[in-house]
Coordinates of C-alpha atoms in Angstrom, one line a residue:
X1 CA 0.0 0.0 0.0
X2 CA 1.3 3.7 -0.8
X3 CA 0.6 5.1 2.9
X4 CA 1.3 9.1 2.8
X5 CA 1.7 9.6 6.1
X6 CA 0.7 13.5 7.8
X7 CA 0.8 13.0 11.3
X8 CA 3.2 15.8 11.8
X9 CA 1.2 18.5 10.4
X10 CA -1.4 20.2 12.9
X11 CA -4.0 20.2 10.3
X12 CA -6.5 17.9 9.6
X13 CA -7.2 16.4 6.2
X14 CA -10.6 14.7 6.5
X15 CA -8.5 11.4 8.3
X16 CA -5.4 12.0 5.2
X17 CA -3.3 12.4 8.6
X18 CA -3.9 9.0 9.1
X19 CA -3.2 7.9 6.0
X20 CA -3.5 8.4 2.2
X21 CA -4.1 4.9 0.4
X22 CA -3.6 3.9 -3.0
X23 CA -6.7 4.7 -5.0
X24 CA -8.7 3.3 -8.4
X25 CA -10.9 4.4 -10.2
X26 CA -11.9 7.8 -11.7
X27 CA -12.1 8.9 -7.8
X28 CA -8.8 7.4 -6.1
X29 CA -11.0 5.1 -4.2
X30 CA -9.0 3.1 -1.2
X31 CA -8.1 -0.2 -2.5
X32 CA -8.8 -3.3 -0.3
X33 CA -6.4 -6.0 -0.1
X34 CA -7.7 -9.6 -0.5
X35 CA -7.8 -11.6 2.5
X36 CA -8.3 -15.2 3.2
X37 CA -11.6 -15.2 5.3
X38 CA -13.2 -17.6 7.6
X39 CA -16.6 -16.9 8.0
X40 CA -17.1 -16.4 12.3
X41 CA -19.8 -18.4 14.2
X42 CA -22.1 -15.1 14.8
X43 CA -22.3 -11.7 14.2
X44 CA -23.2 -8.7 16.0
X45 CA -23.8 -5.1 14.7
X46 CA -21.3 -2.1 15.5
X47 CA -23.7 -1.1 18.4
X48 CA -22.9 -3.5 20.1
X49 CA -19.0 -3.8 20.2
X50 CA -18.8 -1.4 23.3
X51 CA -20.8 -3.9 25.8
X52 CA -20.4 -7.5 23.9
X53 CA -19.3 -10.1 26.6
X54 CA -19.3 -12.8 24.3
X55 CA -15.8 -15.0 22.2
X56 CA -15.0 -11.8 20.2
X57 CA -12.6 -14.2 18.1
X58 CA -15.1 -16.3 16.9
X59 CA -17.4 -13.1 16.5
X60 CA -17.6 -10.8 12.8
X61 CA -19.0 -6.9 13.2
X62 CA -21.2 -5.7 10.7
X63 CA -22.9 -2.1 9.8
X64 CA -26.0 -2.8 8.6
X65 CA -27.5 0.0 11.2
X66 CA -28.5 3.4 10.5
X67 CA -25.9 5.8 9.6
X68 CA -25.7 7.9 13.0
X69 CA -24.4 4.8 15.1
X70 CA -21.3 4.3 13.2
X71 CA -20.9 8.0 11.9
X72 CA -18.4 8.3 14.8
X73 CA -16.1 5.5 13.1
X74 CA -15.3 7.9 10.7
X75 CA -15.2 11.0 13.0
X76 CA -12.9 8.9 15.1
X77 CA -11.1 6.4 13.5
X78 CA -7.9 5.6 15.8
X79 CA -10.4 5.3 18.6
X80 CA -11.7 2.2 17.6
X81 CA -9.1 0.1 15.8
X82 CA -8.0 -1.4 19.6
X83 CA -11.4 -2.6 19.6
X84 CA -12.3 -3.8 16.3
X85 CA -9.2 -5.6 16.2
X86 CA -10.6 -8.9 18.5
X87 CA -12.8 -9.4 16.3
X88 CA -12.5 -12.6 14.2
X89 CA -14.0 -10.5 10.8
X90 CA -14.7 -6.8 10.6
X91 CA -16.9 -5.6 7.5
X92 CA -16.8 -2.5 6.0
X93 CA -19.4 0.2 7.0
X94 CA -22.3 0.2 5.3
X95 CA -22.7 4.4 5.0
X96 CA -25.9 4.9 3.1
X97 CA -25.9 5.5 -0.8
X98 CA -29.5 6.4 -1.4
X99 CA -30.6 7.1 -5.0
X100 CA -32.2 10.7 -3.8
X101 CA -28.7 11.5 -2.5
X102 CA -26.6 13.6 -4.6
X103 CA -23.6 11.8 -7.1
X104 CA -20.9 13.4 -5.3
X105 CA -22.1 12.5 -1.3
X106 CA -22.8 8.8 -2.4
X107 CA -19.7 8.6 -4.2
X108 CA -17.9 10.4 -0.9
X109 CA -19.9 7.7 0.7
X110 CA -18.4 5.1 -1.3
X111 CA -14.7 6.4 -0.3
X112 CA -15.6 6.5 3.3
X113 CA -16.1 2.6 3.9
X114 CA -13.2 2.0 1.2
X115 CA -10.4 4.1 3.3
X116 CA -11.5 3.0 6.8
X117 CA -11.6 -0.7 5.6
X118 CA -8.1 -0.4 4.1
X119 CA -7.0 1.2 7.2
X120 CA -8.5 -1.4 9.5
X121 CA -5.9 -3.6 7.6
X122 CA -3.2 -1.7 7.8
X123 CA -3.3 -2.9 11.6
X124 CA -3.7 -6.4 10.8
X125 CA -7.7 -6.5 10.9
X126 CA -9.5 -9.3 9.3
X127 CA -11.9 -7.1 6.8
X128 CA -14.7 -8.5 4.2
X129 CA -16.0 -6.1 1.3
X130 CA -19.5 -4.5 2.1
X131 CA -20.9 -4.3 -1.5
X132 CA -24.0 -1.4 -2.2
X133 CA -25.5 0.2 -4.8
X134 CA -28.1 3.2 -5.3
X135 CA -29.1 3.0 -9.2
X136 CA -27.6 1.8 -12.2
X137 CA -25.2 5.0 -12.8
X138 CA -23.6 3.8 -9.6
X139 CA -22.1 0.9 -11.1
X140 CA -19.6 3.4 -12.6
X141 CA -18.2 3.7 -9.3
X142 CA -19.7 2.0 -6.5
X143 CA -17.6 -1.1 -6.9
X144 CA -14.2 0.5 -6.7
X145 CA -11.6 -0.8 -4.5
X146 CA -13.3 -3.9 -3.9
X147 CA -10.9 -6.7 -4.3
X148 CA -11.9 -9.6 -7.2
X149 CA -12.6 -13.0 -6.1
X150 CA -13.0 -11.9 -2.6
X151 CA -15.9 -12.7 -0.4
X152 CA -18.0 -9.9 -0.1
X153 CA -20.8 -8.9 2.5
X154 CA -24.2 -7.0 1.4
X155 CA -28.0 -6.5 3.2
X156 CA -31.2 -7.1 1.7
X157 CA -32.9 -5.2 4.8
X158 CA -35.2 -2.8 3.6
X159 CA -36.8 -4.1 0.3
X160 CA -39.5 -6.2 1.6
X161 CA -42.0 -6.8 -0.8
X162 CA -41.3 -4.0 -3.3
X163 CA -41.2 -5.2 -6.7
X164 CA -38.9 -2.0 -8.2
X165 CA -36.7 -2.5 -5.4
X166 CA -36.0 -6.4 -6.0
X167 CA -35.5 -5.6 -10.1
X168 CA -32.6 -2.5 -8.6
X169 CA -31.3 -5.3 -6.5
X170 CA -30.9 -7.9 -8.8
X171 CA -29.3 -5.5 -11.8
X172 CA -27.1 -4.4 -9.0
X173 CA -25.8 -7.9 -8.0
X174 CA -25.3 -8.6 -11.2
X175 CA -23.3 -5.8 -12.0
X176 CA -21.3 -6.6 -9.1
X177 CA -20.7 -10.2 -10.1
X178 CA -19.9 -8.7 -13.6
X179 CA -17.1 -6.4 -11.6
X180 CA -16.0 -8.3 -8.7
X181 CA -16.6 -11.9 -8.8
X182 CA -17.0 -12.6 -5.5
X183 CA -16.2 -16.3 -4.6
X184 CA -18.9 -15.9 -1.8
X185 CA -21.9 -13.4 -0.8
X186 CA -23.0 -13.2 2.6
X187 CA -26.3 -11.9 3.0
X188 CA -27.0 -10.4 5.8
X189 CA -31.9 -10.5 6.1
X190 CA -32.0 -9.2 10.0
X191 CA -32.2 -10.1 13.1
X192 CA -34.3 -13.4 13.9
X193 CA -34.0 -12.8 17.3
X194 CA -32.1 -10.2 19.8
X195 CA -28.9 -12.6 19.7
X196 CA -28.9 -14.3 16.4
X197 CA -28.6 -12.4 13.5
X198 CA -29.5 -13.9 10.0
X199 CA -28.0 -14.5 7.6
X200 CA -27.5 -16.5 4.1
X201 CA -24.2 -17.4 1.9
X202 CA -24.7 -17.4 -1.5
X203 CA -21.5 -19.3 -3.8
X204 CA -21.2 -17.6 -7.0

């Protein structure tokens, strides 16, 4: 990875003082190294890190949660890394790319959850791809910096029995299988219960 490194200046550079990663793409997006993954025995949302008492090493953390409990991940990235790090799999946030949004927010969006997943790693943290998509002019761009042949991770929450919604799904995943040929999807549905999360694995 091409780290540019500005810890020494006082300024800020929207988290570029942590690091500057090497981007693709028409909009440098961070580039995510592939990783071997092992798929943990449960999974718990971000929310939850902070009072989890459970085997965090045999535990993954996803971000399939509104935006504003995770928008301090990016506010506050060193903070977290500690934490994040006994985690047997960490996904990449899943910041919201809604269609209504404009271009350059979902694309800024897009960077976010690239750069914070490539600096998870660059401390040794087991990361897996969250893959999202707002509308077929997002496929330009949305899939950036998403390694190829990687397992990826992805939510179906909020589509529910909407017809227009499933047909934007499905030209979305296979745009990403077009781009990224994932050797596995997980597919995060919900929670089933307060403790067990659900969830399906799709091989490509």
């Amino acid at each position: 990875m091409n780290l540019w490194n500005m810890t020494n200046d006082r300024r800020t550079y929207l988290n570029l003082q942590y690091g500057r990663f090497h981007g693709v793409g028409k909009n440098d997006i961070p580039e995510l190294k592939r990783q071997k993954i092992k798929f943990p025995e449960k999974w718990i949302g971000f929310n939850e890190v902070h009072t989890y008492k459970g085997e965090c090493t045999q535990t993954g953390v996803h971000f399939f949660l509104d935006d504003y409990q995770f928008e301090r991940i990016w506010n506050r990235p060193t903070v977290y890394v500690k934490q994040l790090s006994k985690f047997a799999l960490v996904a990449t946030p899943d910041f919201s790319l809604y269609s209504d949004y404009p271009v350059a927010m979902q694309i800024w969006n897009h960077y976010r959850k690239q750069w914070l997943g490539t600096y998870w790693q660059t401390y040794g943290i087991s990361v897996i791809p969250t893959v999202s998509w707002s509308n077929k002019n997002s496929f330009l761009w949305c899939f950036d910096g998403v390694p190829k042949d990687s397992p990826v991770i992805l939510s179906t929450i909020g589509l529910g029995n909407d017809r227009e919604a499933w047909k934007a799904f499905h030209e979305g995943w296979n745009a990403m299988k077009r781009r990224c040929h994932p050797s596995e999807v997980l597919i995060y549905k919900g929670k089933k219960s307060e403790k067990n999360h659900m969830f399906d694995i799709a091989i490509i």
